[in-house]
Short mmCIF file of C-alpha atoms and ligand atoms in Angstrom, two decimals:
data_model
loop_
_atom_site.label_atom_id
_atom_site.label_comp_id
_atom_site.label_asym_id
_atom_site.label_seq_id
_atom_site.Cartn_x
_atom_site.Cartn_y
_atom_site.Cartn_z
CA MET A 730 -4.41 13.53 16.90
CA GLU A 731 -2.00 12.45 19.71
CA GLN A 732 -1.88 8.90 18.42
CA LEU A 733 -0.78 10.14 14.99
CA LYS A 734 2.37 11.88 16.26
CA PRO A 735 4.74 8.88 16.21
CA ILE A 736 3.37 7.89 12.81
CA VAL A 737 4.01 11.28 11.21
CA GLU A 738 7.51 11.43 12.68
CA THR A 739 8.45 8.26 10.80
CA LEU A 740 6.60 9.36 7.68
CA ALA A 741 8.42 12.71 7.61
CA LYS A 742 11.69 10.77 7.25
CA GLY A 743 10.33 9.11 4.14
CA GLU A 744 9.82 5.78 5.88
CA VAL A 745 6.63 3.75 6.08
CA PRO A 746 5.54 3.44 9.71
CA ALA A 747 4.02 0.23 11.07
CA SER A 748 0.43 0.05 12.31
CA THR A 749 -0.01 0.68 16.04
CA SER A 750 -2.80 -0.39 18.38
CA ASP A 751 -4.66 2.87 17.59
CA VAL A 752 -3.69 3.50 13.99
CA LYS A 753 -4.01 1.16 11.03
CA VAL A 754 -1.52 1.93 8.28
CA TYR A 755 -2.23 1.12 4.62
CA GLU A 756 1.39 0.64 3.54
CA LYS A 757 0.66 0.32 -0.16
CA SER A 758 -0.65 3.89 -0.21
CA TYR A 759 2.75 5.38 0.65
CA THR A 760 3.96 7.80 -1.97
CA ASN A 761 5.80 11.10 -2.21
CA VAL A 762 5.68 14.22 -4.34
CA ASP A 763 8.45 16.82 -4.19
CA GLN A 764 8.74 17.67 -0.50
CA ALA A 765 5.63 15.85 0.71
CA HIS A 766 5.07 12.29 1.91
CA LEU A 767 1.62 10.73 1.84
CA LEU A 768 0.13 7.73 3.62
CA MET A 769 -3.39 6.48 4.23
CA VAL A 770 -4.26 5.54 7.81
CA LYS A 771 -7.34 4.69 9.85
CA VAL A 772 -8.05 5.93 13.37
CA ASP A 773 -11.11 4.35 14.99
CA SER A 774 -13.25 4.01 11.89
CA ASP A 775 -12.13 7.21 10.15
CA LYS A 776 -9.65 7.14 7.33
CA PHE A 777 -7.23 9.99 6.66
CA ILE A 778 -4.38 10.67 4.30
CA LEU A 779 -1.45 11.84 6.37
CA VAL A 780 0.64 14.39 4.55
CA THR A 781 4.00 15.55 5.89
CA GLY A 782 6.41 18.08 4.44
CA SER A 783 5.66 21.25 2.54
CA GLY A 784 4.91 22.58 -0.92
CA GLN A 785 1.88 23.20 -3.09
CA LEU A 786 0.33 19.76 -2.60
CA PHE A 787 0.68 20.09 1.16
CA ASP A 788 -1.06 23.46 1.00
CA ASP A 789 -3.81 22.30 -1.37
CA PHE A 790 -5.11 19.55 0.89
CA GLN A 791 -7.62 20.62 3.53
CA GLY A 792 -7.09 18.98 6.90
CA GLU A 793 -6.23 19.26 10.53
CA ASN A 794 -2.64 19.97 11.49
CA VAL A 795 -0.93 17.23 13.48
CA ASN A 796 2.11 19.51 13.77
CA ASP A 797 3.54 22.37 11.70
CA SER A 798 4.61 20.12 8.89
CA ALA A 799 2.00 17.34 9.01
CA LYS A 800 -1.72 17.23 8.48
CA ALA A 801 -4.46 14.63 8.62
CA VAL A 802 -6.54 14.97 5.48
CA PRO A 803 -10.08 13.58 5.66
CA LEU A 804 -11.51 11.70 2.66
CA THR A 805 -13.78 14.48 1.43
CA HIS A 806 -14.89 15.24 -2.09
CA GLU A 807 -12.68 18.36 -2.23
CA ASN A 808 -9.62 16.40 -1.15
CA ARG A 809 -10.37 13.74 -3.74
CA LEU A 810 -10.18 16.43 -6.42
CA VAL A 811 -6.77 17.48 -5.07
CA LEU A 812 -5.64 13.86 -5.19
CA ASN A 813 -6.78 13.66 -8.83
CA ARG A 814 -4.71 16.72 -9.75
CA TYR A 815 -1.46 15.26 -8.43
CA PHE A 816 -1.87 11.54 -9.09
CA ASP A 817 -3.03 10.59 -12.58
CA TYR A 818 -3.71 7.01 -11.61
CA THR A 819 -6.51 8.18 -9.29
CA VAL A 820 -8.42 9.63 -12.27
CA PRO A 821 -10.81 7.23 -14.07
CA ARG A 822 -9.74 6.35 -17.59
CA ALA A 823 -11.18 4.72 -20.69
CA PHE A 824 -9.81 1.37 -21.91
CA GLY A 825 -11.10 0.98 -25.47
CA THR A 826 -11.90 -2.25 -27.28
CA LYS A 827 -8.79 -4.39 -26.85
CA ILE A 828 -8.59 -4.94 -23.10
CA ALA A 829 -10.92 -7.06 -20.97
CA THR A 830 -12.66 -4.99 -18.33
CA VAL A 831 -14.66 -5.99 -15.29
CA GLY A 832 -17.34 -3.81 -13.75
CA LEU A 833 -17.10 -4.13 -9.99
CA GLY A 834 -20.00 -2.14 -8.61
CA ASP A 835 -19.53 -1.20 -4.99
CA ARG A 836 -22.83 -0.24 -3.41
CA LEU A 837 -21.24 0.30 -0.03
CA GLY A 838 -18.14 2.24 -1.03
CA LEU A 839 -16.09 -0.41 0.80
CA ALA A 840 -15.50 -3.19 -1.70
CA SER A 841 -12.92 -1.65 -4.02
CA PRO A 842 -9.81 -2.57 -1.98
CA GLY A 843 -10.79 -6.26 -2.24
CA HIS A 844 -11.60 -5.82 -5.92
CA ILE A 845 -8.23 -4.24 -6.61
CA GLU A 846 -6.41 -7.04 -4.86
CA THR A 847 -8.32 -9.55 -7.01
CA ILE A 848 -7.82 -7.86 -10.35
CA ARG A 849 -4.12 -7.13 -9.82
CA LYS A 850 -3.38 -10.79 -10.50
CA THR A 851 -5.25 -10.83 -13.83
CA LYS A 852 -4.97 -9.32 -17.30
CA ALA A 853 -8.27 -7.46 -16.95
CA LYS A 854 -8.78 -3.85 -15.85
CA PRO A 855 -11.27 -2.83 -13.20
CA VAL A 856 -14.20 -0.47 -13.57
CA LEU A 857 -14.40 0.26 -9.87
CA ALA A 858 -17.10 2.90 -9.92
CA GLN A 859 -20.25 1.45 -11.42
CA GLN A 860 -23.64 2.29 -10.04
CA SER A 861 -26.87 2.79 -11.91
CA ILE A 862 -29.11 5.72 -11.05
CA ARG A 863 -31.46 3.10 -9.53
CA GLU A 864 -28.74 1.80 -7.20
CA LEU A 865 -27.63 5.29 -6.21
CA THR A 866 -31.20 6.31 -5.44
CA LEU A 867 -31.94 3.15 -3.47
CA THR A 868 -28.85 3.59 -1.29
CA ASN A 869 -29.05 7.40 -0.91
CA ARG A 870 -25.65 7.81 -2.49
CA SER A 871 -24.60 10.37 -5.07
CA MET A 872 -22.43 9.91 -8.13
CA GLU A 873 -19.81 12.02 -6.35
CA ASP A 874 -19.77 9.57 -3.40
CA MET A 875 -19.25 6.69 -5.79
CA LEU A 876 -16.37 8.39 -7.61
CA ASP A 877 -14.76 9.58 -4.37
CA ALA A 878 -14.80 6.06 -2.89
CA ALA A 879 -13.16 4.56 -5.98
CA ALA A 880 -10.40 7.19 -6.17
CA PHE A 881 -9.55 6.84 -2.47
CA ALA A 882 -9.51 3.04 -2.76
CA VAL A 883 -7.05 3.24 -5.66
CA PHE A 884 -4.85 5.53 -3.59
CA GLN A 885 -5.12 3.32 -0.50
CA GLU A 886 -4.06 0.26 -2.46
CA GLY A 887 -1.36 2.07 -4.44
CA TYR A 888 -2.97 0.74 -7.59
CA THR A 889 -1.41 2.63 -10.48
CA ASP A 890 -2.53 0.48 -13.43
CA GLY A 891 -5.68 2.49 -14.17
CA TYR A 892 -9.36 2.04 -13.44
CA GLY A 893 -12.64 3.05 -15.01
CA ALA A 894 -15.80 4.74 -13.78
CA ASP A 895 -19.10 3.79 -15.40
CA GLY A 896 -22.22 5.91 -15.47
CA ASP A 897 -24.19 2.70 -15.50
CA HIS A 898 -27.58 2.22 -17.14
CA ILE A 899 -28.17 5.89 -17.77
CA LYS A 900 -31.34 6.74 -19.66
CA GLU A 901 -31.81 10.49 -19.39
CA GLU A 902 -29.71 13.13 -21.09
CA SER A 903 -29.61 15.20 -17.91
CA ASP A 904 -27.92 12.26 -16.14
CA ILE A 905 -25.49 11.81 -19.04
CA LYS A 906 -24.44 15.45 -18.77
CA LYS A 907 -24.04 15.23 -15.04
CA ALA A 908 -22.06 11.98 -15.13
CA LEU A 909 -19.71 13.35 -17.80
CA SER A 910 -19.17 16.58 -15.91
CA LEU A 911 -18.20 14.57 -12.83
CA GLY A 912 -15.53 12.65 -14.73
CA ILE A 913 -16.88 9.22 -15.63
CA SER A 914 -14.78 7.35 -18.19
CA MET A 915 -17.49 4.99 -19.41
CA LEU A 916 -21.12 5.59 -20.28
CA THR A 917 -23.62 2.75 -20.43
CA LEU A 918 -26.59 4.03 -22.35
CA ASP A 919 -29.75 2.19 -21.39
CA CYS A 920 -32.13 2.30 -24.34
CA SER A 921 -34.99 0.39 -22.77
CA ASP A 922 -37.31 3.42 -22.85
CA GLN A 923 -36.86 3.56 -26.63
CA ILE A 924 -37.59 -0.14 -27.17
CA PRO A 925 -41.33 -0.84 -27.38
CA LYS A 926 -42.75 -3.81 -25.51
CA GLY A 927 -44.65 -6.75 -26.93
CA ILE A 928 -43.73 -6.44 -30.62
CA ASP A 929 -42.98 -10.13 -30.90
CA GLN A 930 -46.48 -11.03 -29.68
CA LYS A 931 -48.17 -9.01 -32.43
CA SER A 932 -49.81 -10.44 -35.53
CA GLU A 933 -48.34 -9.95 -38.99
CA ALA A 934 -51.09 -7.43 -39.84
CA GLU A 935 -50.50 -5.41 -36.68
CA ILE A 936 -46.78 -5.31 -37.32
CA GLU A 937 -47.29 -4.22 -40.88
CA ALA A 938 -49.71 -1.46 -39.84
CA GLU A 939 -47.24 -0.09 -37.29
CA TYR A 940 -44.35 -0.42 -39.67
CA ASN A 941 -46.22 1.63 -42.25
CA GLN A 942 -46.37 4.54 -39.81
CA ILE A 943 -42.60 4.98 -40.06
CA PRO A 944 -41.79 7.73 -42.62
CA GLU A 945 -41.60 6.33 -46.11
CA ALA A 946 -38.07 7.52 -46.81
CA GLU A 947 -36.83 5.69 -43.71
CA ARG A 948 -38.63 2.50 -44.66
CA LYS A 949 -37.23 2.71 -48.16
CA ARG A 950 -33.72 3.11 -46.82
CA TYR A 951 -34.10 0.05 -44.58
CA GLU A 952 -35.66 -2.03 -47.33
CA GLU A 953 -32.99 -1.26 -49.89
CA LYS A 954 -30.34 -2.16 -47.40
CA TYR A 955 -31.82 -5.28 -45.80
CA LEU A 956 -34.94 -6.68 -47.46
CA ASN A 957 -34.27 -10.19 -48.79
CA LYS A 958 -30.58 -9.54 -48.37
CA SER A 959 -28.04 -11.92 -46.89
CA PHE A 960 -25.06 -10.87 -44.85
CA GLU A 961 -22.13 -12.88 -43.71
CA VAL A 962 -20.40 -12.23 -40.42
CA LYS A 963 -17.24 -14.26 -40.06
CA GLY A 964 -18.96 -17.26 -41.65
CA LEU A 965 -22.29 -16.69 -39.88
CA PRO A 966 -25.14 -16.10 -42.37
CA ILE A 967 -27.72 -13.42 -41.50
CA ASP A 968 -30.83 -13.17 -43.68
CA PHE A 969 -33.63 -10.63 -43.54
CA ASP A 970 -37.10 -11.35 -44.84
CA LYS A 971 -40.00 -8.90 -44.70
CA ARG A 972 -41.16 -10.04 -41.28
CA THR A 973 -37.77 -9.98 -39.55
CA LEU A 974 -36.98 -6.61 -41.08
CA MET A 975 -40.26 -5.03 -40.00
CA THR A 976 -40.00 -6.47 -36.49
CA ASN A 977 -36.45 -5.25 -35.99
CA VAL A 978 -37.14 -1.83 -37.41
CA LEU A 979 -40.09 -1.43 -35.02
CA GLN A 980 -38.09 -2.77 -32.12
CA TYR A 981 -34.89 -0.77 -32.54
CA HIS A 982 -35.54 2.15 -34.90
CA GLU A 983 -36.08 4.69 -32.11
CA ALA A 984 -33.37 3.23 -29.88
CA ILE A 985 -30.79 3.44 -32.67
CA GLN A 986 -31.66 7.09 -33.26
CA TYR A 987 -31.12 7.76 -29.55
CA MET A 988 -27.77 5.91 -29.54
CA VAL A 989 -26.62 7.99 -32.50
CA HIS A 990 -27.87 11.21 -30.93
CA VAL A 991 -26.09 10.56 -27.63
CA TYR A 992 -22.90 9.63 -29.42
CA GLN A 993 -22.86 12.76 -31.57
CA THR A 994 -23.99 15.10 -28.82
CA TYR A 995 -21.92 13.85 -25.89
CA MET A 996 -19.23 11.35 -26.86
CA VAL A 997 -17.74 13.18 -29.82
CA THR A 998 -17.66 16.47 -27.92
CA ALA A 999 -16.44 15.12 -24.56
CA GLY A 1000 -12.85 16.19 -25.22
CA ARG A 1001 -11.54 12.93 -23.81
CA ASP A 1002 -11.92 9.20 -24.48
CA ILE A 1003 -15.10 7.69 -23.12
CA ASP A 1004 -15.93 3.99 -23.32
CA TYR A 1005 -19.37 4.11 -24.92
CA GLU A 1006 -21.45 1.07 -24.07
CA ILE A 1007 -24.84 0.35 -25.58
CA SER A 1008 -27.23 -1.61 -23.42
CA ILE A 1009 -30.31 -3.26 -24.85
CA ASP A 1010 -30.42 -5.89 -22.12
CA GLU A 1011 -33.00 -4.50 -19.72
CA THR A 1012 -35.95 -5.20 -21.98
CA GLU A 1013 -38.50 -7.98 -22.31
CA THR A 1014 -37.16 -9.00 -25.69
CA ILE A 1015 -34.26 -11.38 -26.03
CA THR A 1016 -31.74 -9.94 -28.47
CA SER A 1017 -31.42 -12.43 -31.30
CA PRO A 1018 -28.08 -12.50 -33.11
CA LEU A 1019 -29.92 -11.05 -36.12
CA ALA A 1020 -31.23 -8.14 -34.03
CA HIS A 1021 -27.74 -7.59 -32.62
CA PHE A 1022 -26.35 -7.46 -36.13
CA PHE A 1023 -29.06 -5.03 -37.24
CA VAL A 1024 -28.35 -2.58 -34.41
CA ALA A 1025 -24.58 -2.83 -34.84
CA ASN A 1026 -24.77 -2.43 -38.60
CA GLU A 1027 -26.89 0.71 -38.27
CA LEU A 1028 -24.53 2.18 -35.69
CA GLN A 1029 -21.55 1.51 -37.91
CA ALA A 1030 -23.31 3.18 -40.85
CA ALA A 1031 -23.83 6.25 -38.65
CA ASP A 1032 -20.14 6.26 -37.67
CA VAL A 1033 -20.85 5.58 -34.03
CA LYS A 1034 -17.85 4.10 -32.26
CA VAL A 1035 -19.12 1.61 -29.74
CA ILE A 1036 -16.70 0.15 -27.19
CA SER A 1037 -19.06 -2.52 -25.90
CA LEU A 1038 -22.62 -3.71 -26.39
CA ALA A 1039 -24.83 -5.66 -23.99
CA PRO A 1040 -27.49 -7.82 -25.64
CA ARG A 1041 -30.17 -9.53 -23.63
CA PHE A 1042 -29.13 -13.18 -23.83
CA CYS A 1043 -31.48 -16.13 -24.00
CA GLY A 1044 -32.34 -17.78 -20.70
CA GLU A 1045 -32.31 -15.76 -17.51
CA PHE A 1046 -29.52 -13.71 -16.03
CA GLN A 1047 -31.16 -13.13 -12.68
CA LYS A 1048 -29.31 -11.12 -10.08
CA GLY A 1049 -26.86 -12.87 -7.78
CA ILE A 1050 -27.48 -16.48 -8.84
CA ASP A 1051 -26.33 -18.83 -11.56
CA TYR A 1052 -27.64 -18.93 -15.12
CA ILE A 1053 -31.15 -20.30 -15.62
CA GLY A 1054 -31.94 -21.79 -19.02
CA ASP A 1055 -30.85 -24.04 -21.83
CA ILE A 1056 -27.06 -24.06 -21.81
CA GLU A 1057 -26.73 -25.51 -25.32
CA GLN A 1058 -28.91 -22.78 -26.77
CA PHE A 1059 -26.95 -20.21 -24.80
CA GLU A 1060 -23.67 -21.50 -26.19
CA LYS A 1061 -24.96 -21.32 -29.75
CA GLU A 1062 -26.27 -17.77 -29.42
CA LEU A 1063 -23.34 -16.52 -27.37
CA SER A 1064 -20.93 -17.79 -30.01
CA GLU A 1065 -22.88 -15.82 -32.64
CA HIS A 1066 -23.06 -12.66 -30.52
CA ALA A 1067 -19.31 -12.93 -30.00
CA LEU A 1068 -18.70 -13.20 -33.76
CA ILE A 1069 -20.86 -10.15 -34.39
CA ALA A 1070 -19.04 -8.11 -31.73
CA GLU A 1071 -15.70 -9.20 -33.16
CA HIS A 1072 -16.81 -8.33 -36.69
CA PHE A 1073 -17.80 -4.79 -35.68
CA GLY A 1074 -14.76 -4.40 -33.46
CA TYR A 1075 -16.21 -3.95 -30.01
CA LYS A 1076 -16.44 -5.96 -26.81
CA LEU A 1077 -19.40 -8.08 -25.92
CA SER A 1078 -20.72 -6.93 -22.55
CA ILE A 1079 -22.24 -9.35 -20.08
CA HIS A 1080 -24.62 -7.68 -17.63
CA SER A 1081 -25.82 -9.17 -14.36
CA GLY A 1082 -22.61 -11.18 -14.65
CA SER A 1083 -22.45 -12.06 -10.96
CA ASP A 1084 -22.35 -15.74 -10.14
CA LYS A 1085 -22.99 -17.11 -13.66
CA PHE A 1086 -20.51 -19.90 -13.04
CA ALA A 1087 -22.23 -22.43 -15.33
CA VAL A 1088 -21.73 -20.25 -18.40
CA PHE A 1089 -18.43 -18.48 -17.63
CA PRO A 1090 -16.36 -21.16 -19.43
CA ILE A 1091 -18.56 -20.72 -22.52
CA ILE A 1092 -18.19 -16.95 -22.36
CA ALA A 1093 -14.41 -17.33 -21.99
CA LYS A 1094 -14.23 -19.69 -24.97
CA TYR A 1095 -15.98 -17.40 -27.46
CA THR A 1096 -14.98 -13.93 -26.30
CA LYS A 1097 -11.33 -15.00 -26.09
CA GLY A 1098 -10.55 -12.67 -23.25
CA VAL A 1099 -11.93 -9.53 -24.88
CA LEU A 1100 -15.14 -8.62 -23.10
CA HIS A 1101 -16.73 -6.46 -20.47
CA VAL A 1102 -18.54 -8.17 -17.60
CA LYS A 1103 -20.54 -6.39 -14.92
CA THR A 1104 -20.94 -7.50 -11.34
CA ALA A 1105 -22.42 -5.50 -8.49
CA GLY A 1106 -24.85 -7.12 -6.12
CA THR A 1107 -22.67 -10.11 -5.42
CA ASN A 1108 -20.23 -7.77 -3.67
CA TRP A 1109 -22.98 -6.71 -1.32
CA LEU A 1110 -23.89 -10.37 -0.72
CA GLU A 1111 -20.29 -11.04 0.32
CA ALA A 1112 -20.69 -8.25 2.86
CA ILE A 1113 -23.81 -10.01 4.16
CA ARG A 1114 -21.79 -13.22 4.39
CA VAL A 1115 -19.22 -11.43 6.55
CA ILE A 1116 -21.96 -10.00 8.79
CA ALA A 1117 -23.59 -13.44 9.11
CA GLY A 1118 -20.25 -14.90 10.15
CA THR A 1119 -19.27 -12.18 12.62
CA ASN A 1120 -22.42 -10.51 13.94
CA PRO A 1121 -25.26 -13.07 14.17
CA ASP A 1122 -27.59 -10.75 16.01
CA LEU A 1123 -27.42 -8.06 13.34
CA TYR A 1124 -27.72 -10.67 10.60
CA ARG A 1125 -30.87 -12.14 12.15
CA ARG A 1126 -32.58 -8.76 12.38
CA MET A 1127 -31.70 -7.93 8.77
CA HIS A 1128 -32.96 -11.32 7.62
CA VAL A 1129 -36.36 -10.80 9.27
CA PHE A 1130 -36.60 -7.29 7.85
CA ALA A 1131 -35.69 -8.48 4.33
CA LEU A 1132 -38.42 -11.12 4.41
CA GLU A 1133 -40.97 -8.58 5.63
CA ASN A 1134 -40.06 -6.12 2.90
CA PHE A 1135 -39.40 -8.44 -0.01
CA ASP A 1136 -42.57 -7.52 -1.92
CA GLU A 1137 -41.67 -3.84 -1.79
CA ALA A 1138 -38.24 -4.59 -3.31
CA LEU A 1139 -39.84 -6.41 -6.25
CA LYS A 1140 -40.95 -3.03 -7.58
CA TYR A 1141 -37.34 -2.49 -8.65
CA TYR A 1142 -36.05 -5.92 -9.54
CA HIS A 1143 -37.10 -9.00 -11.42
CA VAL A 1144 -36.25 -12.10 -9.42
CA THR A 1145 -38.27 -15.26 -8.74
CA PRO A 1146 -36.83 -16.93 -5.65
CA ASP A 1147 -38.62 -19.78 -3.90
CA LEU A 1148 -38.75 -18.20 -0.46
CA ASP A 1149 -39.98 -21.49 1.04
CA SER A 1150 -36.56 -22.97 0.32
CA ILE A 1151 -35.00 -20.57 2.85
CA LYS A 1152 -34.54 -22.40 6.15
CA PRO A 1153 -36.47 -20.82 9.03
CA LEU A 1154 -34.16 -18.54 10.96
CA ASP A 1155 -34.85 -20.14 14.33
CA SER A 1156 -33.65 -23.52 13.04
CA VAL A 1157 -30.19 -22.26 12.11
CA ALA A 1158 -27.39 -21.95 14.67
CA ASP A 1159 -25.31 -18.77 14.77
CA GLU A 1160 -22.24 -20.47 13.37
CA ASP A 1161 -24.22 -21.66 10.33
CA LEU A 1162 -25.83 -18.34 9.37
CA ALA A 1163 -23.27 -17.64 6.65
CA GLU A 1164 -24.59 -20.75 4.88
CA TYR A 1165 -27.61 -18.68 3.85
CA MET A 1166 -25.37 -17.03 1.29
CA ASN A 1167 -25.08 -20.41 -0.46
CA ASN A 1168 -28.85 -20.60 -0.91
CA ASP A 1169 -30.15 -19.01 -4.12
CA ALA A 1170 -33.40 -17.77 -2.63
CA ALA A 1171 -31.71 -16.17 0.39
CA ARG A 1172 -29.17 -14.55 -1.93
CA GLN A 1173 -31.90 -13.01 -4.02
CA LEU A 1174 -33.83 -11.98 -0.93
CA PHE A 1175 -30.86 -9.87 0.19
CA HIS A 1176 -29.86 -8.93 -3.32
CA VAL A 1177 -32.99 -6.92 -3.95
CA THR A 1178 -33.66 -5.55 -0.45
CA TYR A 1179 -30.29 -3.77 -0.06
CA GLY A 1180 -31.73 -0.30 -0.52
CA LEU A 1181 -34.50 -0.86 2.02
CA ILE A 1182 -32.05 -2.34 4.53
CA LEU A 1183 -29.49 0.42 4.18
CA THR A 1184 -31.99 3.27 4.36
CA ALA A 1185 -34.38 1.90 7.02
CA LYS A 1186 -34.97 4.30 9.92
CA ASP A 1187 -36.37 3.75 13.40
CA GLU A 1188 -39.11 5.97 14.82
CA ASP A 1189 -36.54 8.18 16.54
CA GLY A 1190 -34.88 8.87 13.19
CA SER A 1191 -31.79 6.72 13.79
CA THR A 1192 -30.84 4.12 11.22
CA THR A 1193 -32.25 0.66 11.83
CA PHE A 1194 -29.23 -1.16 10.41
CA SER A 1195 -26.98 1.11 8.42
CA ASP A 1196 -24.74 2.58 11.17
CA GLU A 1197 -24.33 -0.78 12.86
CA PHE A 1198 -23.77 -2.52 9.54
CA PHE A 1199 -21.02 -0.14 8.40
CA LYS A 1200 -19.36 -0.26 11.81
CA ALA A 1201 -19.35 -4.06 11.74
CA LEU A 1202 -17.94 -4.18 8.22
CA ASP A 1203 -15.29 -1.66 9.16
CA GLU A 1204 -14.23 -3.82 12.09
CA HIS A 1205 -14.04 -6.80 9.74
CA GLU A 1206 -12.43 -4.97 6.84
CA GLU A 1207 -9.88 -7.72 6.26
CA GLU A 1208 -12.51 -10.48 6.28
CA TYR A 1209 -14.50 -8.55 3.70
CA ARG A 1210 -11.44 -8.11 1.53
CA ALA A 1211 -10.65 -11.84 1.76
CA ALA A 1212 -14.25 -12.80 0.93
CA LEU A 1213 -14.19 -10.65 -2.21
CA VAL A 1214 -10.79 -11.93 -3.31
CA LYS A 1215 -12.13 -15.46 -3.06
CA HIS A 1216 -15.54 -14.87 -4.65
CA ILE A 1217 -14.64 -12.44 -7.44
CA GLY A 1218 -11.43 -14.38 -7.96
CA LYS A 1219 -13.53 -17.42 -8.83
CA HIS A 1220 -15.39 -15.36 -11.45
CA LEU A 1221 -12.21 -14.15 -13.10
CA GLU A 1222 -10.61 -17.56 -13.06
CA LEU A 1223 -13.54 -19.20 -14.85
CA LEU A 1224 -13.64 -16.32 -17.33
CA GLU A 1225 -9.93 -17.03 -17.94
CA LEU A 1226 -8.98 -13.43 -17.28
ZN1 ZN B 990 -27.84 -4.29 -17.84
#
C-alpha cells in the first residue's frame, strides 16, 4: 500500500495523478461522486479502484484502507455491483433495432479495453460481454466473471456511451433465467435443439409422412396461410408450394414454438428492455431466404418482437478465418436476407463474423449500417499473436500442445484446417513466430484449442500455461490493446461502421 500513498494524496485533491514506476494509472477512469474521487490503478498485476473522500459510496465499497480517507478497492463481484449502483454507464443496456451493434466476445476478460478504444471511433455500439455457455465451460469462467470484466473495463476506459451484455447461444430455460437474473441486456436464443437434422435429404414420401404427424389444425392453419401463396418482400417474391411448405414446417415448427414461448415467458416479463436475438445458424441446414421469411412471418403473427436474427448463410463461416464459398451466391442471398430483416424491422445478425474480410463490403452494402455482428475467437488469436511476438518460449510450448490436442478440440468445433500447411515449429525463428497468426490453419488450430490450453494442468496441479499466459499478457497490456485496435478496427472499417 506504501506505493499508493502519493497517488491518493493527489487524487484526494481532485487531480489525476501520473503513473509511477510502481503504479500504473488509468487516467480515463477518473471520476467523482459527491465527496469521493475514483481512479483505476494497477500495482504489480493487480488492478484496484482507488477511492478517496467520504460518503455513502466510499462506505459501500469493500477494500483495504490506504489511509483514513482512501481505500484500494479490489475488482470483485461485490464491488462491481456497487459500481453499477452509482454509475449507470457500467450497467449493460439494450440497443434495439436502429443502431449497429458489434459483439466483442472476450474469452480472457482482458480484451474489452482494446475493444472500447476501437469502437469509440465508430457509430456502432459494443456488446462487450458475449460468451456462450460452451465458451464459459471450456474456459472455467462463470457468467458473473464475464459481466464483472466488462463493467470494470467500461469504468477503466471511462466509456459512458453504453454497452451490451449478451447471453450468447443459450439453449436451456434454466440458463435463460440465470442470465437474466445476472443482468444481461441481450439474449441470443439458440434453437438448434428444436431444428431436426437431415430433412432436406428426405424423399417426398418421407416428408409427407412426417408432415402428416403434425396436428391437423396446425397443418390447416399453415396451409391456409402459405400453400400456393405468393408474398412480396420489398420487391422480392416468395412463393410456397406443397414441398417447400412441408419442409419448412418440419424444419422450424418446433423451433418457432420455442421462440414464442421464450419471448412470452421471459422477454415480456423481464421488466426491462432486452435485445432478443433468434439464432438458427448453428444447424446443418442453410437458411434459405424463403425459410427466413417463414420464421419471421410466424414470429410476427405471434407478436414476438425480435431485435435481430441470425440465419445460417450459404458457404462456410468457419471460426477465425475468411469466408469460404461462392461469393456471388452469397451476395444474392445476403441481399435477400437483408430485405427480409428490413421488412420485418429487425437487424440481420452475422455470427462467426471474425475475419470475414472478403464479404464485409457486401454485408455493409446491403445492411446499410444496421446489423449485429459477432466476433469472439479472433480476440483470443490476437492475444496469441502478442505472446508469439513477446514470449517465444511460451508460444512454442502452446503450439506443440495445441497440435497434440487438436482432435480433442474438434468435439466442440467444426473447422477443417490443413494442418500440413502449418510450418514446422523448428523451422521458424523466434522473431517470425507471430507470422503463424497469418496462416489460416494455425489460426484455427489455436481458435479451437483455447479451452484446453487455458485449463491444462501439470501433474503437481499447477497450470501448464494459464498463469504464465495471463502474466505475459498483463505485462504486454498495451501491445494487446494496440493489436485489437488494429485488427477489430479493420473489421469495422470494411463493415463501414
Ligand atoms: Zn451463432
